[in-house]
Amino acid sequence: MGFKITKNTKTRFNDVDWNNLRFGVYFSDHIFISKYKDGKWDDGELVPYGGMTMEPGLCTLHYGQTIFEGLKAFRRTDGNGANLFRPDMNAKRLNRSASLVCIPNYDLPRLIDGMKELVKLDNKFIPKHKGQSLYLRPVVYGSGNFLGVTASAEYTLIVMTSPVASYYAAGLNPVKIMVSDDHVRAVKGGLGAAKTAANYAASLYAGMEAHRKGFSQVLWLDGVNRKDIDEVGAMNMMFVIDGELITPSLEKGTVLAGVTRDTVLTLAHEWGMKVSERDISIDEVVDAHANGKLSEAFGTGTAAVISPVGQLTYKGKDMIINDMKIGPISQKFYDTITGIQYGEAEDKHHWNQHITF
Ligand SMILES: Cc1ncc(COP(=O)(O)O)c(C=O)c1O
């Protein structure tokens, strides 16, 4: 698919502190942009990254009709271009999120091609060291100007990219997580399965409270009975209990269908592990911990791939998991997935889309 490309006149490359990348601080030279008007999306084009004008009446500012995605491109260890990891999954999820907040769907092959073209054009921004990557952030928002709670008639899709550091400065450090039983993020019939701004706004208050108390994230329970585990701020949760890998099912629509979650489940099945996608209550986790059956807990997400959980605190009681050390199963998932992403391990499932430049 050919796209119109307008190149910038001055690169942003030298503004990047390549020795201190962090997350989402620097942006590359170009974006992919496409607009929806009169009932259809245009073809999309690549233009320089830069300021955009906005009217005070922009409907998204008032009513939050917006969705986003997050995925990564990895510079291959063998020097042969880059791998974009499972962009088809993110593109499909973008459309599922879109449908939940009445945003018109986008053509999937066009979006994937647009993202690949953008990575190719700005390939010098893909960091060089293993663990680092180029993060892609597609976002779609209602771009009509009006007041009134109704879906916009106009939309803008943007894909921007940002070189990001390795999530782990030194090894996979297990995190401390606070189980929230007073705040909720999503309820059945709500927007939990959508990657939409409202869910993240809803998570800020409890997230700040957790940080103040020394925890890195919040684990959300179901919004009705506050018993079943939903997910963590930006990760799906997995538990290894009595050798079985257990993760909350997606059936209730309160949890994001994580791409890393799917990757882990596919590998677990392939490795012959016992796997369950089902409701799992916090009480079951507390009991398994008390009986010595909870051997590992970890989060899965694009940012960290695997984030071992060393401590879960519920109703003021601390559960220390695997002595605050990463377990062998978490480590195996991390090594296998990152091996595939950097082109070091066989990509049996064709998860990578190879970009040459
Ligand atoms: C709420 C939420 N859950 C789970 C995830 C993990 O999803 P993925 O593995 O696709 O990054 C994310 C991150 O995108 C998230 O924001």
mmCIF file of C-alpha atoms and ligand atoms in Angstrom:
data_model
loop_
_atom_site.group_PDB
_atom_site.id
_atom_site.type_symbol
_atom_site.label_atom_id
_atom_site.label_comp_id
_atom_site.label_asym_id
_atom_site.label_seq_id
_atom_site.Cartn_x
_atom_site.Cartn_y
_atom_site.Cartn_z
ATOM 1 C CA MET A 1 0.000 0.000 0.000
ATOM 2 C CA GLY A 2 1.616 3.305 -0.967
ATOM 3 C CA PHE A 3 1.207 6.278 1.325
ATOM 4 C CA LYS A 4 1.842 9.937 0.700
ATOM 5 C CA ILE A 5 4.943 10.900 2.704
ATOM 6 C CA THR A 6 5.871 14.433 3.740
ATOM 7 C CA LYS A 7 9.273 14.437 5.396
ATOM 8 C CA ASN A 8 10.289 16.804 8.166
ATOM 9 C CA THR A 9 13.007 19.351 7.577
ATOM 10 C CA LYS A 10 14.841 18.969 10.904
ATOM 11 C CA THR A 11 15.271 15.658 12.684
ATOM 12 C CA ARG A 12 14.409 15.257 16.369
ATOM 13 C CA PHE A 13 17.081 12.540 16.675
ATOM 14 C CA ASN A 14 19.612 14.730 18.488
ATOM 15 C CA ASP A 15 17.030 15.816 21.083
ATOM 16 C CA VAL A 16 16.902 12.230 22.387
ATOM 17 C CA ASP A 17 19.018 11.368 25.432
ATOM 18 C CA TRP A 18 19.939 7.903 24.166
ATOM 19 C CA ASN A 19 21.576 7.003 27.495
ATOM 20 C CA ASN A 20 18.428 7.757 29.465
ATOM 21 C CA LEU A 21 15.463 6.863 27.274
ATOM 22 C CA ARG A 22 12.828 6.042 29.930
ATOM 23 C CA PHE A 23 9.265 5.542 28.652
ATOM 24 C CA GLY A 24 7.282 7.824 26.359
ATOM 25 C CA VAL A 25 9.497 10.886 26.777
ATOM 26 C CA TYR A 26 10.909 11.223 23.239
ATOM 27 C CA PHE A 27 9.055 11.093 19.949
ATOM 28 C CA SER A 28 10.348 10.210 16.502
ATOM 29 C CA ASP A 29 10.249 12.388 13.397
ATOM 30 C CA HIS A 30 6.957 11.364 11.777
ATOM 31 C CA ILE A 31 3.418 10.187 12.461
ATOM 32 C CA PHE A 32 0.856 8.256 10.440
ATOM 33 C CA ILE A 33 -2.396 10.203 10.294
ATOM 34 C CA SER A 34 -5.796 9.435 8.811
ATOM 35 C CA LYS A 35 -9.107 11.274 9.048
ATOM 36 C CA TYR A 36 -12.739 10.192 9.003
ATOM 37 C CA LYS A 37 -15.290 12.522 7.474
ATOM 38 C CA ASP A 38 -18.561 12.149 5.545
ATOM 39 C CA GLY A 39 -18.825 8.490 6.557
ATOM 40 C CA LYS A 40 -15.400 7.275 5.458
ATOM 41 C CA TRP A 41 -11.713 7.125 6.366
ATOM 42 C CA ASP A 42 -9.202 8.692 4.006
ATOM 43 C CA ASP A 43 -6.133 6.767 2.802
ATOM 44 C CA GLY A 44 -3.800 7.975 5.562
ATOM 45 C CA GLU A 45 -0.398 9.645 5.113
ATOM 46 C CA LEU A 46 2.930 10.120 6.863
ATOM 47 C CA VAL A 47 3.681 13.643 8.045
ATOM 48 C CA PRO A 48 6.177 15.283 10.425
ATOM 49 C CA TYR A 49 5.515 14.982 14.161
ATOM 50 C CA GLY A 50 4.495 18.371 15.546
ATOM 51 C CA GLY A 51 1.889 20.554 17.187
ATOM 52 C CA MET A 52 -1.739 20.327 16.133
ATOM 53 C CA THR A 53 -4.425 22.974 16.458
ATOM 54 C CA MET A 54 -7.536 22.261 18.431
ATOM 55 C CA GLU A 55 -10.773 24.106 19.129
ATOM 56 C CA PRO A 56 -12.126 24.464 22.686
ATOM 57 C CA GLY A 57 -15.202 22.570 21.505
ATOM 58 C CA LEU A 58 -13.256 19.404 20.613
ATOM 59 C CA CYS A 59 -15.752 16.741 21.733
ATOM 60 C CA THR A 60 -13.114 14.310 22.998
ATOM 61 C CA LEU A 61 -11.923 16.835 25.580
ATOM 62 C CA HIS A 62 -15.392 16.904 27.051
ATOM 63 C CA TYR A 63 -16.700 13.352 26.659
ATOM 64 C CA GLY A 64 -13.634 11.174 26.203
ATOM 65 C CA GLN A 65 -14.537 9.394 22.960
ATOM 66 C CA THR A 66 -11.033 8.067 22.380
ATOM 67 C CA ILE A 67 -9.165 4.771 22.219
ATOM 68 C CA PHE A 68 -5.524 3.782 21.895
ATOM 69 C CA GLU A 69 -3.088 0.904 21.456
ATOM 70 C CA GLY A 70 0.492 0.073 22.409
ATOM 71 C CA LEU A 71 2.933 -2.210 20.586
ATOM 72 C CA LYS A 72 6.640 -2.405 19.906
ATOM 73 C CA ALA A 73 9.210 -2.757 17.133
ATOM 74 C CA PHE A 74 12.488 -4.447 18.076
ATOM 75 C CA ARG A 75 15.810 -4.009 16.295
ATOM 76 C CA ARG A 76 16.895 -7.560 15.455
ATOM 77 C CA THR A 77 20.063 -8.782 17.140
ATOM 78 C CA ASP A 78 21.399 -10.055 13.770
ATOM 79 C CA GLY A 79 21.219 -6.547 12.260
ATOM 80 C CA ASN A 80 18.602 -7.593 9.693
ATOM 81 C CA GLY A 81 16.008 -4.845 10.172
ATOM 82 C CA ALA A 82 13.329 -4.896 12.859
ATOM 83 C CA ASN A 83 10.419 -7.030 14.060
ATOM 84 C CA LEU A 84 7.031 -5.536 14.742
ATOM 85 C CA PHE A 85 5.480 -7.912 17.278
ATOM 86 C CA ARG A 86 1.906 -9.079 16.568
ATOM 87 C CA PRO A 87 0.559 -5.810 15.066
ATOM 88 C CA ASP A 88 -2.449 -7.739 13.724
ATOM 89 C CA MET A 89 -3.567 -8.410 17.317
ATOM 90 C CA ASN A 90 -3.290 -4.747 18.288
ATOM 91 C CA ALA A 91 -5.077 -3.627 15.127
ATOM 92 C CA LYS A 92 -7.982 -6.004 15.814
ATOM 93 C CA ARG A 93 -8.166 -4.872 19.425
ATOM 94 C CA LEU A 94 -8.209 -1.230 18.276
ATOM 95 C CA ASN A 95 -11.336 -1.977 16.276
ATOM 96 C CA ARG A 96 -12.942 -3.854 19.187
ATOM 97 C CA SER A 97 -12.258 -0.867 21.460
ATOM 98 C CA ALA A 98 -13.580 1.438 18.719
ATOM 99 C CA SER A 99 -16.866 -0.447 18.529
ATOM 100 C CA LEU A 100 -17.371 -0.153 22.313
ATOM 101 C CA VAL A 101 -17.211 3.663 22.172
ATOM 102 C CA CYS A 102 -18.968 4.103 18.776
ATOM 103 C CA ILE A 103 -15.844 4.973 16.770
ATOM 104 C CA PRO A 104 -15.950 3.675 13.150
ATOM 105 C CA ASN A 105 -13.614 0.750 12.499
ATOM 106 C CA TYR A 106 -10.391 1.191 10.535
ATOM 107 C CA ASP A 107 -9.192 -0.992 7.670
ATOM 108 C CA LEU A 108 -6.820 -3.484 9.358
ATOM 109 C CA PRO A 109 -4.322 -4.066 6.491
ATOM 110 C CA ARG A 110 -4.103 -0.283 5.962
ATOM 111 C CA LEU A 111 -3.367 0.333 9.639
ATOM 112 C CA ILE A 112 -0.711 -2.414 9.764
ATOM 113 C CA ASP A 113 0.907 -1.133 6.565
ATOM 114 C CA GLY A 114 0.837 2.429 7.881
ATOM 115 C CA MET A 115 2.588 1.325 11.085
ATOM 116 C CA LYS A 116 5.225 -0.638 9.159
ATOM 117 C CA GLU A 117 5.871 2.267 6.817
ATOM 118 C CA LEU A 118 6.283 4.580 9.803
ATOM 119 C CA VAL A 119 8.807 2.260 11.491
ATOM 120 C CA LYS A 120 10.699 1.975 8.218
ATOM 121 C CA LEU A 121 10.776 5.748 7.706
ATOM 122 C CA ASP A 122 11.947 6.466 11.271
ATOM 123 C CA ASN A 123 14.091 3.343 11.656
ATOM 124 C CA LYS A 124 17.023 5.310 13.083
ATOM 125 C CA PHE A 125 14.873 5.839 16.201
ATOM 126 C CA ILE A 126 14.736 2.095 16.967
ATOM 127 C CA PRO A 127 17.223 1.843 19.852
ATOM 128 C CA LYS A 128 20.231 -0.421 19.452
ATOM 129 C CA HIS A 129 20.414 -2.343 22.731
ATOM 130 C CA LYS A 130 18.528 -5.490 23.652
ATOM 131 C CA GLY A 131 15.661 -4.681 25.991
ATOM 132 C CA GLN A 132 15.093 -1.316 24.324
ATOM 133 C CA SER A 133 12.527 -0.846 21.564
ATOM 134 C CA LEU A 134 10.472 1.565 19.496
ATOM 135 C CA TYR A 135 7.037 1.900 21.086
ATOM 136 C CA LEU A 136 4.127 2.558 18.714
ATOM 137 C CA ARG A 137 1.107 4.405 20.040
ATOM 138 C CA PRO A 138 -1.947 4.408 17.769
ATOM 139 C CA VAL A 139 -4.738 6.669 19.065
ATOM 140 C CA VAL A 140 -8.159 7.477 17.616
ATOM 141 C CA TYR A 141 -10.358 10.301 18.853
ATOM 142 C CA GLY A 142 -13.545 12.111 17.950
ATOM 143 C CA SER A 143 -12.410 15.287 16.240
ATOM 144 C CA GLY A 144 -15.756 17.040 15.852
ATOM 145 C CA ASN A 145 -16.364 20.349 17.627
ATOM 146 C CA PHE A 146 -19.660 20.426 19.485
ATOM 147 C CA LEU A 147 -21.164 20.171 22.951
ATOM 148 C CA GLY A 148 -23.678 17.401 23.507
ATOM 149 C CA VAL A 149 -23.300 13.768 24.521
ATOM 150 C CA THR A 150 -23.382 12.085 21.162
ATOM 151 C CA ALA A 151 -20.855 10.253 19.012
ATOM 152 C CA SER A 152 -18.717 12.494 16.845
ATOM 153 C CA ALA A 153 -19.205 12.572 13.063
ATOM 154 C CA GLU A 154 -15.468 13.139 12.526
ATOM 155 C CA TYR A 155 -12.435 11.201 13.789
ATOM 156 C CA THR A 156 -8.656 11.332 13.616
ATOM 157 C CA LEU A 157 -6.333 8.324 13.805
ATOM 158 C CA ILE A 158 -2.699 8.960 14.650
ATOM 159 C CA VAL A 159 0.195 6.566 15.107
ATOM 160 C CA MET A 160 3.186 8.100 16.863
ATOM 161 C CA THR A 161 6.379 6.341 17.903
ATOM 162 C CA SER A 162 8.741 6.715 20.838
ATOM 163 C CA PRO A 163 12.121 5.080 21.519
ATOM 164 C CA VAL A 164 11.891 3.466 24.968
ATOM 165 C CA ALA A 165 14.288 1.991 27.493
ATOM 166 C CA SER A 166 14.337 -1.564 28.718
ATOM 167 C CA TYR A 167 11.700 -1.934 31.417
ATOM 168 C CA TYR A 168 14.294 -3.668 33.556
ATOM 169 C CA ALA A 169 17.496 -1.805 34.350
ATOM 170 C CA ALA A 170 19.015 -4.845 36.084
ATOM 171 C CA GLY A 171 17.251 -8.199 35.826
ATOM 172 C CA LEU A 172 13.569 -8.900 36.363
ATOM 173 C CA ASN A 173 12.747 -7.308 39.700
ATOM 174 C CA PRO A 174 9.604 -8.637 41.367
ATOM 175 C CA VAL A 175 7.107 -5.870 42.149
ATOM 176 C CA LYS A 176 4.839 -5.138 45.117
ATOM 177 C CA ILE A 177 1.161 -4.828 44.256
ATOM 178 C CA MET A 178 -1.732 -3.504 46.316
ATOM 179 C CA VAL A 179 -5.091 -5.240 45.924
ATOM 180 C CA SER A 180 -7.756 -2.534 45.888
ATOM 181 C CA ASP A 181 -11.065 -3.375 47.516
ATOM 182 C CA ASP A 182 -12.371 0.164 47.834
ATOM 183 C CA HIS A 183 -11.859 1.542 44.308
ATOM 184 C CA VAL A 184 -13.030 -0.191 41.146
ATOM 185 C CA ARG A 185 -11.950 0.224 37.556
ATOM 186 C CA ALA A 186 -14.510 -1.636 35.452
ATOM 187 C CA VAL A 187 -17.819 -3.450 35.794
ATOM 188 C CA LYS A 188 -19.582 -6.081 33.716
ATOM 189 C CA GLY A 189 -21.383 -4.274 30.901
ATOM 190 C CA GLY A 190 -18.910 -1.377 31.075
ATOM 191 C CA LEU A 191 -15.738 -0.473 29.208
ATOM 192 C CA GLY A 192 -13.180 -2.748 30.882
ATOM 193 C CA ALA A 193 -12.398 -4.623 27.659
ATOM 194 C CA ALA A 194 -11.727 -1.398 25.730
ATOM 195 C CA LYS A 195 -8.411 0.418 25.694
ATOM 196 C CA THR A 196 -10.125 3.740 26.261
ATOM 197 C CA ALA A 197 -9.063 6.801 28.229
ATOM 198 C CA ALA A 198 -11.861 6.493 30.811
ATOM 199 C CA ASN A 199 -10.400 3.277 32.248
ATOM 200 C CA TYR A 200 -7.044 4.915 32.816
ATOM 201 C CA ALA A 201 -8.593 8.049 34.338
ATOM 202 C CA ALA A 202 -10.532 5.730 36.670
ATOM 203 C CA SER A 203 -7.296 4.088 37.765
ATOM 204 C CA LEU A 204 -5.343 7.229 38.715
ATOM 205 C CA TYR A 205 -6.655 7.876 42.222
ATOM 206 C CA ALA A 206 -6.036 4.380 43.561
ATOM 207 C CA GLY A 207 -2.752 4.245 41.622
ATOM 208 C CA MET A 208 -1.458 7.360 43.380
ATOM 209 C CA GLU A 209 -2.563 6.019 46.741
ATOM 210 C CA ALA A 210 -0.705 2.761 46.011
ATOM 211 C CA HIS A 211 2.468 4.658 45.020
ATOM 212 C CA ARG A 212 2.305 6.688 48.231
ATOM 213 C CA LYS A 213 2.266 3.442 50.183
ATOM 214 C CA GLY A 214 5.259 2.021 48.282
ATOM 215 C CA PHE A 215 3.467 -0.240 45.799
ATOM 216 C CA SER A 216 4.129 -0.132 42.085
ATOM 217 C CA GLN A 217 0.598 -0.886 40.877
ATOM 218 C CA VAL A 218 -2.969 -1.719 41.854
ATOM 219 C CA LEU A 219 -4.633 -5.083 41.334
ATOM 220 C CA TRP A 220 -8.291 -4.539 40.510
ATOM 221 C CA LEU A 221 -11.045 -6.816 41.726
ATOM 222 C CA ASP A 222 -14.408 -7.196 39.988
ATOM 223 C CA GLY A 223 -16.509 -4.067 40.409
ATOM 224 C CA VAL A 224 -19.595 -5.816 41.847
ATOM 225 C CA ASN A 225 -18.545 -8.284 44.551
ATOM 226 C CA ARG A 226 -14.920 -7.129 44.817
ATOM 227 C CA LYS A 227 -13.806 -10.759 44.941
ATOM 228 C CA ASP A 228 -12.747 -11.979 41.503
ATOM 229 C CA ILE A 229 -9.422 -10.804 40.138
ATOM 230 C CA ASP A 230 -9.663 -8.612 37.041
ATOM 231 C CA GLU A 231 -6.200 -7.260 36.170
ATOM 232 C CA VAL A 232 -3.402 -4.911 37.172
ATOM 233 C CA GLY A 233 -3.057 -1.284 35.907
ATOM 234 C CA ALA A 234 -1.476 -2.117 32.554
ATOM 235 C CA MET A 235 -1.043 -5.886 32.801
ATOM 236 C CA ASN A 236 -3.056 -9.083 32.837
ATOM 237 C CA MET A 237 -2.470 -11.348 35.847
ATOM 238 C CA MET A 238 -1.297 -14.955 35.907
ATOM 239 C CA PHE A 239 -0.923 -17.290 38.898
ATOM 240 C CA VAL A 240 0.852 -20.635 39.157
ATOM 241 C CA ILE A 241 -1.063 -22.682 41.724
ATOM 242 C CA ASP A 242 -0.194 -26.338 42.227
ATOM 243 C CA GLY A 243 1.614 -26.296 38.873
ATOM 244 C CA GLU A 244 -1.408 -24.935 36.993
ATOM 245 C CA LEU A 245 -1.273 -21.609 35.141
ATOM 246 C CA ILE A 246 -4.451 -19.686 35.966
ATOM 247 C CA THR A 247 -5.588 -16.348 34.523
ATOM 248 C CA PRO A 248 -8.953 -14.546 34.706
ATOM 249 C CA SER A 249 -11.144 -15.294 31.689
ATOM 250 C CA LEU A 250 -12.191 -12.533 29.300
ATOM 251 C CA GLU A 251 -15.856 -13.531 29.358
ATOM 252 C CA LYS A 252 -17.154 -10.781 31.634
ATOM 253 C CA GLY A 253 -15.703 -8.054 29.431
ATOM 254 C CA THR A 254 -14.034 -6.336 32.388
ATOM 255 C CA VAL A 255 -10.447 -7.175 31.416
ATOM 256 C CA LEU A 256 -8.349 -6.096 28.439
ATOM 257 C CA ALA A 257 -7.535 -8.985 26.061
ATOM 258 C CA GLY A 258 -3.760 -8.599 26.349
ATOM 259 C CA VAL A 259 -1.558 -9.538 23.414
ATOM 260 C CA THR A 260 1.132 -10.747 25.832
ATOM 261 C CA ARG A 261 -1.537 -12.728 27.720
ATOM 262 C CA ASP A 262 -2.420 -14.525 24.480
ATOM 263 C CA THR A 263 1.285 -15.076 23.707
ATOM 264 C CA VAL A 264 1.891 -16.609 27.160
ATOM 265 C CA LEU A 265 -1.204 -18.834 26.961
ATOM 266 C CA THR A 266 -0.220 -20.076 23.491
ATOM 267 C CA LEU A 267 3.294 -20.952 24.707
ATOM 268 C CA ALA A 268 1.944 -22.576 27.894
ATOM 269 C CA HIS A 269 -0.321 -24.861 25.844
ATOM 270 C CA GLU A 270 2.564 -25.642 23.498
ATOM 271 C CA TRP A 271 4.772 -26.582 26.470
ATOM 272 C CA GLY A 272 2.089 -28.946 27.792
ATOM 273 C CA MET A 273 1.310 -26.919 30.912
ATOM 274 C CA LYS A 274 -2.057 -27.200 32.600
ATOM 275 C CA VAL A 275 -3.778 -23.897 31.769
ATOM 276 C CA SER A 276 -7.069 -22.412 32.996
ATOM 277 C CA GLU A 277 -8.825 -19.243 31.889
ATOM 278 C CA ARG A 278 -11.484 -18.876 34.554
ATOM 279 C CA ASP A 279 -12.723 -16.737 37.423
ATOM 280 C CA ILE A 280 -10.166 -16.701 40.211
ATOM 281 C CA SER A 281 -11.049 -14.973 43.469
ATOM 282 C CA ILE A 282 -8.648 -13.153 45.743
ATOM 283 C CA ASP A 283 -9.703 -15.618 48.481
ATOM 284 C CA GLU A 284 -8.476 -18.527 46.341
ATOM 285 C CA VAL A 285 -5.106 -16.775 45.963
ATOM 286 C CA VAL A 286 -4.921 -16.077 49.719
ATOM 287 C CA ASP A 287 -5.707 -19.751 50.479
ATOM 288 C CA ALA A 288 -3.216 -21.044 47.901
ATOM 289 C CA HIS A 289 -0.567 -18.789 49.416
ATOM 290 C CA ALA A 290 -1.373 -19.978 52.949
ATOM 291 C CA ASN A 291 -1.179 -23.631 51.833
ATOM 292 C CA GLY A 292 2.135 -23.145 50.040
ATOM 293 C CA LYS A 293 0.567 -23.866 46.641
ATOM 294 C CA LEU A 294 1.060 -20.427 45.059
ATOM 295 C CA SER A 295 4.503 -20.788 43.532
ATOM 296 C CA GLU A 296 4.532 -17.795 41.152
ATOM 297 C CA ALA A 297 2.457 -14.773 40.192
ATOM 298 C CA PHE A 298 3.236 -12.422 37.329
ATOM 299 C CA GLY A 299 1.760 -9.724 35.155
ATOM 300 C CA THR A 300 1.889 -9.785 31.347
ATOM 301 C CA GLY A 301 2.004 -6.694 29.139
ATOM 302 C CA THR A 302 3.778 -5.019 26.237
ATOM 303 C CA ALA A 303 5.771 -2.696 28.524
ATOM 304 C CA ALA A 304 7.515 -5.322 30.671
ATOM 305 C CA VAL A 305 6.593 -8.571 28.832
ATOM 306 C CA ILE A 306 6.620 -10.446 32.174
ATOM 307 C CA SER A 307 6.544 -8.670 35.519
ATOM 308 C CA PRO A 308 7.019 -11.066 38.453
ATOM 309 C CA VAL A 309 4.903 -10.200 41.491
ATOM 310 C CA GLY A 310 6.881 -10.629 44.727
ATOM 311 C CA GLN A 311 4.286 -9.232 47.086
ATOM 312 C CA LEU A 312 0.504 -8.900 47.037
ATOM 313 C CA THR A 313 -1.070 -6.918 49.852
ATOM 314 C CA TYR A 314 -4.775 -7.427 50.542
ATOM 315 C CA LYS A 315 -6.695 -5.913 53.461
ATOM 316 C CA GLY A 316 -3.415 -4.868 55.075
ATOM 317 C CA LYS A 317 -1.894 -8.381 54.947
ATOM 318 C CA ASP A 318 1.247 -9.036 52.905
ATOM 319 C CA MET A 319 1.651 -12.200 50.866
ATOM 320 C CA ILE A 320 5.282 -12.728 49.872
ATOM 321 C CA ILE A 321 5.522 -14.881 46.751
ATOM 322 C CA ASN A 322 8.525 -17.086 45.917
ATOM 323 C CA ASP A 323 10.675 -15.167 48.454
ATOM 324 C CA MET A 324 10.424 -11.986 46.320
ATOM 325 C CA LYS A 325 12.417 -13.768 43.586
ATOM 326 C CA ILE A 326 11.543 -14.418 39.950
ATOM 327 C CA GLY A 327 10.312 -17.995 39.446
ATOM 328 C CA PRO A 328 11.445 -20.409 36.724
ATOM 329 C CA ILE A 329 8.163 -20.259 34.792
ATOM 330 C CA SER A 330 8.122 -16.441 34.666
ATOM 331 C CA GLN A 331 11.756 -16.453 33.571
ATOM 332 C CA LYS A 332 11.100 -19.026 30.821
ATOM 333 C CA PHE A 333 8.224 -16.987 29.392
ATOM 334 C CA TYR A 334 10.333 -13.815 29.475
ATOM 335 C CA ASP A 335 13.358 -15.423 27.803
ATOM 336 C CA THR A 336 11.276 -17.146 25.131
ATOM 337 C CA ILE A 337 9.170 -14.122 24.186
ATOM 338 C CA THR A 338 12.055 -11.643 24.127
ATOM 339 C CA GLY A 339 14.115 -14.187 22.143
ATOM 340 C CA ILE A 340 11.404 -14.244 19.464
ATOM 341 C CA GLN A 341 10.972 -10.452 19.485
ATOM 342 C CA TYR A 342 14.684 -9.782 18.850
ATOM 343 C CA GLY A 343 14.855 -12.467 16.168
ATOM 344 C CA GLU A 344 17.076 -14.783 18.238
ATOM 345 C CA ALA A 345 14.586 -17.647 18.639
ATOM 346 C CA GLU A 346 12.416 -19.436 16.099
ATOM 347 C CA ASP A 347 9.134 -17.600 15.461
ATOM 348 C CA LYS A 348 6.945 -20.701 14.985
ATOM 349 C CA HIS A 349 3.683 -18.788 15.189
ATOM 350 C CA HIS A 350 4.704 -16.015 12.778
ATOM 351 C CA TRP A 351 4.177 -13.369 15.438
ATOM 352 C CA ASN A 352 6.807 -11.009 14.018
ATOM 353 C CA GLN A 353 6.257 -8.832 10.986
ATOM 354 C CA HIS A 354 9.704 -8.251 9.557
ATOM 355 C CA ILE A 355 10.594 -4.710 8.468
ATOM 356 C CA THR A 356 13.694 -4.202 6.344
ATOM 357 C CA PHE A 357 15.463 -0.916 5.810
HETATM 358 C C1 LIG B 1 -5.477 -2.407 31.310
HETATM 359 C C2 LIG B 1 -4.471 -3.231 30.619
HETATM 360 N N1 LIG B 1 -4.479 -4.568 30.797
HETATM 361 C C3 LIG B 1 -3.594 -5.377 30.183
HETATM 362 C C4 LIG B 1 -2.606 -4.859 29.359
HETATM 363 C C5 LIG B 1 -1.651 -5.778 28.671
HETATM 364 O O1 LIG B 1 -1.938 -5.863 27.306
HETATM 365 P P1 LIG B 1 -0.803 -6.164 26.222
HETATM 366 O O2 LIG B 1 -0.209 -7.469 26.588
HETATM 367 O O3 LIG B 1 -1.527 -6.200 24.926
HETATM 368 O O4 LIG B 1 0.169 -5.048 26.317
HETATM 369 C C6 LIG B 1 -2.542 -3.473 29.161
HETATM 370 C C7 LIG B 1 -1.532 -2.887 28.280
HETATM 371 O O5 LIG B 1 -1.772 -2.670 27.122
HETATM 372 C C8 LIG B 1 -3.500 -2.631 29.794
HETATM 373 O O6 LIG B 1 -3.472 -1.302 29.628
#
